[in-house]
Each structure stands twice: as structure tokens, then as C-alpha cells.
PDB file of C-alpha atoms and ligand atoms in Angstrom:
ATOM      1  CA  MET P   1     -21.876  -0.131  10.689  1.00 66.00           C
ATOM      2  CA  GLN P   2     -18.338  -0.996  11.692  1.00 81.00           C
ATOM      3  CA  LEU P   3     -15.772   0.825   9.594  1.00 92.00           C
ATOM      4  CA  PRO P   4     -12.797  -1.299   8.566  1.00 97.00           C
ATOM      5  CA  ALA P   5      -9.292  -0.378   9.683  1.00 98.00           C
ATOM      6  CA  ASP P   6      -7.383   2.183   7.646  1.00 98.00           C
ATOM      7  CA  TYR P   7      -4.007   0.524   7.195  1.00 98.00           C
ATOM      8  CA  HIS P   8      -2.301   2.924   4.820  1.00 98.00           C
ATOM      9  CA  MET P   9      -1.055   6.283   6.075  1.00 98.00           C
ATOM     10  CA  HIS P  10       2.194   8.205   6.034  1.00 98.00           C
ATOM     11  CA  THR P  11       4.226  10.559   8.206  1.00 98.00           C
ATOM     12  CA  PRO P  12       6.379  13.628   7.434  1.00 98.00           C
ATOM     13  CA  LEU P  13       9.479  11.414   7.596  1.00 98.00           C
ATOM     14  CA  CYS P  14       8.846  10.423   3.961  1.00 98.00           C
ATOM     15  CA  ARG P  15       9.288  14.101   2.978  1.00 97.00           C
ATOM     16  CA  HIS P  16       6.007  14.414   1.058  1.00 97.00           C
ATOM     17  CA  ALA P  17       3.367  14.023   3.781  1.00 98.00           C
ATOM     18  CA  ALA P  18       2.066  16.517   6.349  1.00 98.00           C
ATOM     19  CA  GLY P  19       1.020  16.024   9.978  1.00 98.00           C
ATOM     20  CA  GLU P  20       2.337  13.912  12.801  1.00 98.00           C
ATOM     21  CA  PRO P  21       1.000  10.435  13.615  1.00 98.00           C
ATOM     22  CA  LEU P  22      -0.820  12.074  16.537  1.00 98.00           C
ATOM     23  CA  ASP P  23      -2.798  14.226  14.075  1.00 98.00           C
ATOM     24  CA  TYR P  24      -3.724  11.203  11.954  1.00 98.00           C
ATOM     25  CA  ALA P  25      -4.821   9.318  15.060  1.00 98.00           C
ATOM     26  CA  ARG P  26      -6.895  12.253  16.278  1.00 98.00           C
ATOM     27  CA  ARG P  27      -8.621  12.455  12.899  1.00 98.00           C
ATOM     28  CA  ALA P  28      -9.306   8.694  12.951  1.00 98.00           C
ATOM     29  CA  VAL P  29     -11.053   9.014  16.340  1.00 98.00           C
ATOM     30  CA  GLU P  30     -13.015  12.009  15.051  1.00 98.00           C
ATOM     31  CA  ILE P  31     -14.473  10.066  12.117  1.00 97.00           C
ATOM     32  CA  GLY P  32     -15.223   6.959  14.172  1.00 97.00           C
ATOM     33  CA  LEU P  33     -12.472   4.569  13.111  1.00 98.00           C
ATOM     34  CA  THR P  34     -11.487   2.055  15.785  1.00 97.00           C
ATOM     35  CA  GLU P  35      -8.288   0.870  14.131  1.00 98.00           C
ATOM     36  CA  ILE P  36      -5.584   2.388  11.930  1.00 98.00           C
ATOM     37  CA  GLY P  37      -2.084   1.435  10.898  1.00 98.00           C
ATOM     38  CA  PHE P  38       0.890   3.512   9.849  1.00 98.00           C
ATOM     39  CA  SER P  39       2.689   2.370   6.737  1.00 98.00           C
ATOM     40  CA  ASP P  40       5.190   5.017   5.785  1.00 98.00           C
ATOM     41  CA  HIS P  41       7.569   4.543   2.853  1.00 98.00           C
ATOM     42  CA  SER P  42      10.359   2.216   3.946  1.00 98.00           C
ATOM     43  CA  PRO P  43      14.009   3.204   3.808  1.00 98.00           C
ATOM     44  CA  MET P  44      16.089   1.767   0.979  1.00 98.00           C
ATOM     45  CA  GLU P  45      19.481   0.249   1.480  1.00 96.00           C
ATOM     46  CA  ARG P  46      20.932   3.415  -0.035  1.00 96.00           C
ATOM     47  CA  ASP P  47      19.526   6.675   1.359  1.00 98.00           C
ATOM     48  CA  ASP P  48      20.213   8.456  -1.942  1.00 97.00           C
ATOM     49  CA  PHE P  49      18.008   6.023  -3.901  1.00 97.00           C
ATOM     50  CA  ASP P  50      15.301   8.709  -4.199  1.00 97.00           C
ATOM     51  CA  ASP P  51      13.897  11.642  -2.229  1.00 97.00           C
ATOM     52  CA  TRP P  52      10.479  10.461  -1.140  1.00 98.00           C
ATOM     53  CA  ARG P  53      11.127   8.176   1.828  1.00 98.00           C
ATOM     54  CA  MET P  54      12.658   8.199   5.310  1.00 98.00           C
ATOM     55  CA  ALA P  55      16.387   7.669   5.703  1.00 98.00           C
ATOM     56  CA  ASP P  56      17.537   4.422   7.230  1.00 98.00           C
ATOM     57  CA  ARG P  57      18.661   6.199  10.418  1.00 98.00           C
ATOM     58  CA  GLN P  58      15.094   7.516  10.892  1.00 98.00           C
ATOM     59  CA  LEU P  59      13.469   4.113  11.192  1.00 98.00           C
ATOM     60  CA  ASP P  60      13.644   4.094  15.014  1.00 98.00           C
ATOM     61  CA  GLU P  61      12.266   7.638  15.123  1.00 98.00           C
ATOM     62  CA  TYR P  62       9.333   6.491  12.966  1.00 98.00           C
ATOM     63  CA  VAL P  63       8.574   3.619  15.317  1.00 98.00           C
ATOM     64  CA  ALA P  64       8.826   5.970  18.321  1.00 98.00           C
ATOM     65  CA  LYS P  65       6.314   8.377  16.728  1.00 98.00           C
ATOM     66  CA  VAL P  66       3.842   5.541  16.175  1.00 98.00           C
ATOM     67  CA  ARG P  67       4.360   4.267  19.749  1.00 98.00           C
ATOM     68  CA  PHE P  68       3.721   7.781  21.061  1.00 98.00           C
ATOM     69  CA  ALA P  69       0.440   7.921  19.145  1.00 98.00           C
ATOM     70  CA  GLN P  70      -0.499   4.517  20.593  1.00 98.00           C
ATOM     71  CA  GLN P  71       0.107   5.799  24.113  1.00 98.00           C
ATOM     72  CA  THR P  72      -1.789   9.034  23.504  1.00 98.00           C
ATOM     73  CA  PHE P  73      -4.871   7.378  21.983  1.00 98.00           C
ATOM     74  CA  PRO P  74      -5.411   4.155  23.948  1.00 98.00           C
ATOM     75  CA  GLN P  75      -9.031   4.012  22.702  1.00 97.00           C
ATOM     76  CA  LEU P  76      -7.762   3.546  19.138  1.00 98.00           C
ATOM     77  CA  THR P  77      -5.943   0.432  17.956  1.00 98.00           C
ATOM     78  CA  ILE P  78      -2.847   1.647  16.113  1.00 98.00           C
ATOM     79  CA  ARG P  79      -0.766  -0.830  14.146  1.00 98.00           C
ATOM     80  CA  LEU P  80       2.847  -0.514  13.180  1.00 98.00           C
ATOM     81  CA  GLY P  81       3.519  -1.171   9.523  1.00 98.00           C
ATOM     82  CA  LEU P  82       5.624  -0.050   6.597  1.00 98.00           C
ATOM     83  CA  GLU P  83       4.945   0.389   2.910  1.00 98.00           C
ATOM     84  CA  VAL P  84       7.912  -1.430   1.482  1.00 98.00           C
ATOM     85  CA  ASP P  85       9.060  -0.956  -2.103  1.00 98.00           C
ATOM     86  CA  TYR P  86       9.529  -4.213  -3.896  1.00 98.00           C
ATOM     87  CA  LEU P  87      12.341  -4.301  -6.434  1.00 98.00           C
ATOM     88  CA  PRO P  88      13.893  -7.594  -7.517  1.00 97.00           C
ATOM     89  CA  GLY P  89      17.130  -8.147  -5.587  1.00 97.00           C
ATOM     90  CA  GLN P  90      15.889  -6.248  -2.495  1.00 97.00           C
ATOM     91  CA  GLU P  91      14.604  -9.355  -0.729  1.00 98.00           C
ATOM     92  CA  GLU P  92      17.501  -9.590   1.726  1.00 98.00           C
ATOM     93  CA  TRP P  93      17.218  -5.906   2.624  1.00 98.00           C
ATOM     94  CA  ILE P  94      13.481  -6.333   3.226  1.00 98.00           C
ATOM     95  CA  ARG P  95      14.180  -9.321   5.475  1.00 98.00           C
ATOM     96  CA  GLN P  96      16.631  -7.194   7.469  1.00 98.00           C
ATOM     97  CA  LEU P  97      14.023  -4.444   7.832  1.00 98.00           C
ATOM     98  CA  ALA P  98      11.506  -7.011   9.019  1.00 98.00           C
ATOM     99  CA  ALA P  99      13.851  -8.155  11.772  1.00 98.00           C
ATOM    100  CA  ARG P 100      14.413  -4.677  13.209  1.00 98.00           C
ATOM    101  CA  HIS P 101      11.018  -4.041  14.832  1.00 98.00           C
ATOM    102  CA  PRO P 102       7.931  -6.080  15.783  1.00 98.00           C
ATOM    103  CA  TRP P 103       5.923  -4.954  12.733  1.00 98.00           C
ATOM    104  CA  ASP P 104       2.241  -5.763  12.478  1.00 98.00           C
ATOM    105  CA  TYR P 105       2.375  -5.850   8.692  1.00 98.00           C
ATOM    106  CA  PHE P 106       4.333  -4.891   5.597  1.00 98.00           C
ATOM    107  CA  ILE P 107       2.492  -3.519   2.583  1.00 98.00           C
ATOM    108  CA  GLY P 108       4.453  -4.601  -0.482  1.00 98.00           C
ATOM    109  CA  SER P 109       4.187  -1.976  -3.199  1.00 98.00           C
ATOM    110  CA  VAL P 110       5.689  -1.673  -6.636  1.00 98.00           C
ATOM    111  CA  HIS P 111       6.371   1.918  -7.661  1.00 98.00           C
ATOM    112  CA  TYR P 112       9.500   1.208  -9.722  1.00 98.00           C
ATOM    113  CA  VAL P 113       9.380  -0.739 -12.986  1.00 98.00           C
ATOM    114  CA  SER P 114      13.126  -0.161 -13.372  1.00 97.00           C
ATOM    115  CA  ASP P 115      15.784   1.106 -10.960  1.00 95.00           C
ATOM    116  CA  SER P 116      15.163   4.659 -12.125  1.00 96.00           C
ATOM    117  CA  TRP P 117      11.484   4.980 -13.037  1.00 98.00           C
ATOM    118  CA  ASP P 118       8.843   5.259 -10.340  1.00 98.00           C
ATOM    119  CA  ILE P 119       5.771   5.232 -12.555  1.00 98.00           C
ATOM    120  CA  ASP P 120       3.561   7.204 -10.151  1.00 98.00           C
ATOM    121  CA  ASN P 121       6.004  10.099  -9.843  1.00 97.00           C
ATOM    122  CA  PRO P 122       4.392  13.215 -11.387  1.00 96.00           C
ATOM    123  CA  GLY P 123       7.887  14.575 -12.026  1.00 96.00           C
ATOM    124  CA  LYS P 124       8.517  11.679 -14.412  1.00 97.00           C
ATOM    125  CA  LEU P 125       5.249  11.833 -16.322  1.00 96.00           C
ATOM    126  CA  SER P 126       7.178  12.392 -19.574  1.00 96.00           C
ATOM    127  CA  GLU P 127       8.528   8.820 -19.304  1.00 97.00           C
ATOM    128  CA  TRP P 128       5.032   7.569 -20.047  1.00 97.00           C
ATOM    129  CA  LYS P 129       5.142   9.291 -23.442  1.00 95.00           C
ATOM    130  CA  LYS P 130       8.229   7.305 -24.416  1.00 95.00           C
ATOM    131  CA  ARG P 131       6.661   3.941 -23.712  1.00 96.00           C
ATOM    132  CA  ASP P 132       3.802   1.762 -24.780  1.00 97.00           C
ATOM    133  CA  PRO P 133       1.328   1.627 -21.866  1.00 98.00           C
ATOM    134  CA  PHE P 134       0.862  -2.138 -22.146  1.00 98.00           C
ATOM    135  CA  GLU P 135       4.614  -2.646 -21.909  1.00 98.00           C
ATOM    136  CA  VAL P 136       4.654  -0.623 -18.671  1.00 98.00           C
ATOM    137  CA  TRP P 137       1.637  -2.457 -17.237  1.00 98.00           C
ATOM    138  CA  SER P 138       3.218  -5.807 -18.117  1.00 98.00           C
ATOM    139  CA  ALA P 139       6.539  -4.903 -16.481  1.00 98.00           C
ATOM    140  CA  TYR P 140       4.663  -3.618 -13.445  1.00 98.00           C
ATOM    141  CA  PHE P 141       2.527  -6.741 -13.023  1.00 98.00           C
ATOM    142  CA  VAL P 142       5.549  -9.030 -13.444  1.00 98.00           C
ATOM    143  CA  ARG P 143       7.117  -7.224 -10.484  1.00 98.00           C
ATOM    144  CA  LEU P 144       3.904  -7.188  -8.467  1.00 98.00           C
ATOM    145  CA  THR P 145       3.576 -10.947  -9.018  1.00 98.00           C
ATOM    146  CA  GLN P 146       7.182 -11.388  -7.871  1.00 98.00           C
ATOM    147  CA  ALA P 147       6.373  -9.286  -4.808  1.00 98.00           C
ATOM    148  CA  ALA P 148       3.525 -11.650  -3.918  1.00 98.00           C
ATOM    149  CA  ASN P 149       5.695 -14.700  -4.581  1.00 98.00           C
ATOM    150  CA  SER P 150       8.427 -13.349  -2.292  1.00 98.00           C
ATOM    151  CA  ARG P 151       6.154 -13.907   0.716  1.00 98.00           C
ATOM    152  CA  LEU P 152       7.705 -10.901   2.389  1.00 98.00           C
ATOM    153  CA  PHE P 153       4.442  -8.987   2.593  1.00 98.00           C
ATOM    154  CA  GLN P 154       1.123  -9.336   4.377  1.00 98.00           C
ATOM    155  CA  ILE P 155      -0.648  -6.939   2.014  1.00 98.00           C
ATOM    156  CA  ILE P 156      -0.094  -5.916  -1.601  1.00 98.00           C
ATOM    157  CA  GLY P 157      -0.605  -2.153  -2.019  1.00 98.00           C
ATOM    158  CA  HIS P 158      -2.541  -0.272  -4.741  1.00 98.00           C
ATOM    159  CA  ALA P 159      -2.439  -3.235  -7.118  1.00 98.00           C
ATOM    160  CA  ASP P 160      -3.085  -1.373 -10.364  1.00 98.00           C
ATOM    161  CA  LEU P 161      -1.040   1.755  -9.707  1.00 98.00           C
ATOM    162  CA  PRO P 162      -0.072   2.243 -13.402  1.00 98.00           C
ATOM    163  CA  LYS P 163      -3.558   3.659 -14.032  1.00 98.00           C
ATOM    164  CA  LYS P 164      -2.823   6.643 -11.756  1.00 98.00           C
ATOM    165  CA  PHE P 165      -2.490   9.261 -14.508  1.00 98.00           C
ATOM    166  CA  GLY P 166      -5.337   7.797 -16.528  1.00 97.00           C
ATOM    167  CA  ILE P 167      -3.010   6.305 -19.156  1.00 97.00           C
ATOM    168  CA  ARG P 168      -4.368   2.854 -19.936  1.00 97.00           C
ATOM    169  CA  PRO P 169      -3.426   0.197 -22.460  1.00 98.00           C
ATOM    170  CA  VAL P 170      -5.907  -0.798 -25.151  1.00 97.00           C
ATOM    171  CA  GLU P 171      -4.871  -4.436 -24.743  1.00 98.00           C
ATOM    172  CA  ASP P 172      -6.706  -6.824 -22.411  1.00 97.00           C
ATOM    173  CA  CYS P 173      -4.961  -6.755 -19.012  1.00 98.00           C
ATOM    174  CA  ARG P 174      -6.882  -9.701 -17.591  1.00 98.00           C
ATOM    175  CA  PRO P 175      -4.030 -12.228 -18.066  1.00 98.00           C
ATOM    176  CA  LEU P 176      -1.755  -9.905 -16.058  1.00 98.00           C
ATOM    177  CA  TYR P 177      -4.350  -9.666 -13.282  1.00 98.00           C
ATOM    178  CA  GLU P 178      -4.824 -13.429 -13.273  1.00 98.00           C
ATOM    179  CA  SER P 179      -1.168 -14.350 -12.799  1.00 98.00           C
ATOM    180  CA  PHE P 180      -0.898 -11.746 -10.072  1.00 98.00           C
ATOM    181  CA  ILE P 181      -3.996 -12.930  -8.213  1.00 98.00           C
ATOM    182  CA  ASN P 182      -2.910 -16.568  -8.485  1.00 98.00           C
ATOM    183  CA  ALA P 183       0.401 -15.627  -6.844  1.00 98.00           C
ATOM    184  CA  VAL P 184      -1.366 -13.663  -4.112  1.00 98.00           C
ATOM    185  CA  ALA P 185      -3.727 -16.554  -3.378  1.00 98.00           C
ATOM    186  CA  GLN P 186      -0.810 -19.008  -3.245  1.00 98.00           C
ATOM    187  CA  ALA P 187       1.211 -16.759  -0.944  1.00 98.00           C
ATOM    188  CA  GLY P 188      -1.768 -16.090   1.330  1.00 96.00           C
ATOM    189  CA  CYS P 189      -1.428 -12.333   1.340  1.00 96.00           C
ATOM    190  CA  ALA P 190      -4.145  -9.712   1.220  1.00 98.00           C
ATOM    191  CA  VAL P 191      -4.905  -7.110  -1.414  1.00 98.00           C
ATOM    192  CA  GLU P 192      -5.565  -3.524  -0.401  1.00 98.00           C
ATOM    193  CA  LEU P 193      -8.521  -1.396  -1.505  1.00 98.00           C
ATOM    194  CA  ASN P 194      -6.769   1.936  -1.764  1.00 98.00           C
ATOM    195  CA  THR P 195      -9.000   4.983  -2.060  1.00 98.00           C
ATOM    196  CA  ALA P 196      -6.209   7.353  -3.163  1.00 98.00           C
ATOM    197  CA  GLY P 197      -6.980   6.430  -6.779  1.00 98.00           C
ATOM    198  CA  LEU P 198     -10.228   8.403  -6.449  1.00 98.00           C
ATOM    199  CA  ARG P 199      -8.132  11.525  -5.829  1.00 97.00           C
ATOM    200  CA  LYS P 200      -5.918  10.952  -8.901  1.00 97.00           C
ATOM    201  CA  ASP P 201      -6.538  11.369 -12.644  1.00 97.00           C
ATOM    202  CA  CYS P 202      -7.777   7.768 -12.942  1.00 98.00           C
ATOM    203  CA  ARG P 203     -10.660   8.598 -10.529  1.00 98.00           C
ATOM    204  CA  GLU P 204     -10.961   4.983  -9.501  1.00 98.00           C
ATOM    205  CA  ILE P 205     -10.119   2.949  -6.410  1.00 98.00           C
ATOM    206  CA  TYR P 206      -7.057   0.681  -6.695  1.00 98.00           C
ATOM    207  CA  PRO P 207      -7.620  -2.056  -7.785  1.00 98.00           C
ATOM    208  CA  CYS P 208     -10.287  -1.892 -10.500  1.00 98.00           C
ATOM    209  CA  PRO P 209     -13.472  -3.980 -10.077  1.00 98.00           C
ATOM    210  CA  GLU P 210     -12.274  -6.599 -12.590  1.00 98.00           C
ATOM    211  CA  LEU P 211      -9.105  -7.290 -10.592  1.00 98.00           C
ATOM    212  CA  LEU P 212     -11.020  -7.282  -7.311  1.00 98.00           C
ATOM    213  CA  GLU P 213     -13.538  -9.781  -8.690  1.00 98.00           C
ATOM    214  CA  LEU P 214     -10.672 -12.142  -9.538  1.00 98.00           C
ATOM    215  CA  ALA P 215      -9.362 -11.709  -5.995  1.00 98.00           C
ATOM    216  CA  ARG P 216     -12.780 -12.542  -4.582  1.00 98.00           C
ATOM    217  CA  LEU P 217     -13.036 -15.618  -6.781  1.00 98.00           C
ATOM    218  CA  LYS P 218      -9.747 -16.893  -5.306  1.00 98.00           C
ATOM    219  CA  GLN P 219     -10.819 -15.932  -1.778  1.00 97.00           C
ATOM    220  CA  VAL P 220      -8.015 -13.428  -1.390  1.00 98.00           C
ATOM    221  CA  PRO P 221      -8.538 -11.356   1.788  1.00 98.00           C
ATOM    222  CA  ILE P 222      -8.682  -7.573   1.630  1.00 98.00           C
ATOM    223  CA  THR P 223      -7.669  -4.553   3.666  1.00 98.00           C
ATOM    224  CA  PHE P 224      -8.658  -0.913   3.288  1.00 98.00           C
ATOM    225  CA  GLY P 225      -6.313   2.040   3.012  1.00 98.00           C
ATOM    226  CA  SER P 226      -6.708   5.753   2.389  1.00 98.00           C
ATOM    227  CA  ASP P 227      -3.008   6.212   1.585  1.00 98.00           C
ATOM    228  CA  ALA P 228      -3.324   9.408   3.620  1.00 98.00           C
ATOM    229  CA  HIS P 229      -0.473  11.868   3.209  1.00 98.00           C
ATOM    230  CA  ALA P 230      -2.315  14.406   5.406  1.00 98.00           C
ATOM    231  CA  PRO P 231      -4.541  13.926   8.495  1.00 98.00           C
ATOM    232  CA  GLY P 232      -7.632  15.086   6.589  1.00 98.00           C
ATOM    233  CA  GLU P 233      -7.288  12.123   4.233  1.00 98.00           C
ATOM    234  CA  VAL P 234      -7.641   9.447   6.927  1.00 98.00           C
ATOM    235  CA  GLY P 235     -10.554   7.160   6.117  1.00 98.00           C
ATOM    236  CA  LEU P 236     -11.368   9.218   3.023  1.00 98.00           C
ATOM    237  CA  ASN P 237     -13.874   7.623   0.601  1.00 98.00           C
ATOM    238  CA  PHE P 238     -14.216   4.485   2.722  1.00 98.00           C
ATOM    239  CA  SER P 239     -17.935   4.345   1.958  1.00 97.00           C
ATOM    240  CA  GLU P 240     -17.129   3.996  -1.772  1.00 98.00           C
ATOM    241  CA  ALA P 241     -14.512   1.339  -1.029  1.00 98.00           C
ATOM    242  CA  LEU P 242     -16.955  -0.583   1.180  1.00 98.00           C
ATOM    243  CA  ALA P 243     -19.616  -0.391  -1.516  1.00 98.00           C
ATOM    244  CA  LEU P 244     -17.163  -1.777  -4.089  1.00 98.00           C
ATOM    245  CA  ALA P 245     -16.071  -4.575  -1.747  1.00 98.00           C
ATOM    246  CA  ARG P 246     -19.675  -5.535  -1.040  1.00 98.00           C
ATOM    247  CA  ARG P 247     -20.587  -5.369  -4.714  1.00 98.00           C
ATOM    248  CA  VAL P 248     -18.017  -8.049  -5.572  1.00 98.00           C
ATOM    249  CA  GLY P 249     -19.096 -10.183  -2.614  1.00 98.00           C
ATOM    250  CA  TYR P 250     -16.774  -9.349   0.262  1.00 98.00           C
ATOM    251  CA  THR P 251     -18.258  -9.241   3.760  1.00 97.00           C
ATOM    252  CA  GLU P 252     -15.064  -9.031   5.813  1.00 96.00           C
ATOM    253  CA  SER P 253     -11.618  -7.460   5.820  1.00 97.00           C
ATOM    254  CA  CYS P 254      -8.531  -8.455   7.721  1.00 95.00           C
ATOM    255  CA  ARG P 255      -6.643  -7.029  10.637  1.00 97.00           C
ATOM    256  CA  PHE P 256      -3.006  -7.704  11.361  1.00 98.00           C
ATOM    257  CA  HIS P 257      -1.159  -8.034  14.618  1.00 97.00           C
ATOM    258  CA  ARG P 258       2.505  -9.027  14.545  1.00 97.00           C
ATOM    259  CA  ARG P 259       2.013 -10.310  10.995  1.00 96.00           C
ATOM    260  CA  HIS P 260      -0.866 -12.626  11.914  1.00 95.00           C
ATOM    261  CA  TYR P 261      -4.298 -11.920  10.596  1.00 92.00           C
ATOM    262  CA  GLU P 262      -7.851 -12.300  11.680  1.00 93.00           C
ATOM    263  CA  SER P 263     -10.929 -11.262   9.758  1.00 92.00           C
ATOM    264  CA  ARG P 264     -13.569  -8.802  10.799  1.00 91.00           C
ATOM    265  CA  GLY P 265     -16.972  -8.324   9.210  1.00 93.00           C
ATOM    266  CA  PHE P 266     -18.103  -4.999   7.844  1.00 93.00           C
TER     267      PHE P 266
HETATM  268 ZN1   ZN W 320       3.749   8.601  -0.588  1.00 75.51          ZN
HETATM  269 ZN1   ZN W 321       2.477   3.548  -2.613  1.00 75.51          ZN
END
């Protein structure tokens, strides 16, 4: 069985991950992956925006670290990506980032539903108590749909991140999923199966089966990502992710090189 590429992993530059790209690459070889991609948290226009990403001046250092891993492990295909935060109004900044290096892909992720609330931040868990979960999910999916419509991204990351802490709305979220998936299908981007959800309170891969089934129905391509913040997390729970993908009818995932994709069976 050919394992799909793990396209979501971080580096210590984001200030909340451990291990150098070399360590992640070594682990990938150990567990039999043939392709990985780094996608550390992108810099924001303002370095003081928050404290969980690389500074703008570190972008070249990040690329150099990934290049060094590529040279050290020639038997492993290593892609150069970024996990880019989508906030409305950031489009021009994201375009500038895109022009600075020959990226293989950008993962577009929504963590912020407002300029000050990153909904997955454990330090801001109390914010959830002040809000109606459905309101948060709605705001999140509006932004995620905008992210897809922006056409700035090859992949949309952890598409139902608001479930992270296990706080879920009682309302039917299907209409939110549908508008999002329609936008993704129109834009021609891929959706990521992110296994980090299994390690969080929600105990479920992002996205949920219902959302993934809609993606499959619209023939939206998929990628796989462990969202590793430590070398030991590379490729973690890929067998569960593969089983989920197969269950909803997927037989291939996509690979990116310089923002172009090709599919590979699994
Ligand atoms: Zn992170
Ligand atoms: Zn993320």
C-alpha cells in the first residue's frame, strides 16, 4: 500500500512546534512515507499580530531549512508550502507572500473568526462560553468559503476546526458545509484530511464524514496532513484517514509541485 503524502507539518519557527525539518524528514523515511511537505504558519503583515507564527524576516530562514532537508534526504520528496491564515482584507499580503518563493502549495486555513479571536487557541477557550456555537460555526464557514473563493490556496486546511474542543452547535450545519464545498469545487482547490483532530477533544479527523461526503459528491480532490508539531506526529493516524477517505469513495489524493497538482492512487 502506498501511503499518501503528509502535507501538513510545522517547524520551531512558529514558536509552538519542536524539532527541525531534518527530524521530521527522518521520521517520514522511518515510517515509509515517500513524500512530505512543510506548511508552517505564515508570517502576518504585522509581526505582533499574535505569538504563534514565524516573523516576516524568518521566511527565508524557513525556506533554507526546508531546502537543507531536501538535500539531506534525496530519497524523500519534500515540498515547500505554507499554512496561510485567511482573514478578509489579507489577500494582497498573501499574494505578496506567494511571489517571494517558488512554493509548491499554500494551505489556506481559518483560525480567526475576528481580528482577535483564534477559535482553536486553548488560551482563549473562555470566549466560547460567551458565544452561541452556531454563531461561531457560521462566522467560521463564511470565512472559509471566502478563503476558497479567493483562489489563493491549493488546499483548504482542517475544514471544520471549530469542533476542536468538542463544542458543537445543535443546529444543522449542512447548509454551511454545502456553500463551502460549492466554493471549493468552483475554485478547484483540494480539501485536507487532517488527523490532528483525533488528538484533540473532538476525537475526530477534520473534516467530519458528512462534509467529506459532500466534497466527494462534488469531486473535490483531497490531501492528507498530520499537522505535526513534533517529529513523532508525522504520518500519525494515516490509516484512519485512509479508511475514512475510502469509506466515502476516494481512491486517490493529490500531490503538488509549484502549485500544479497531479493525483496519485492509494
Ligand atoms: Zn500550529
Ligand atoms: Zn491550522
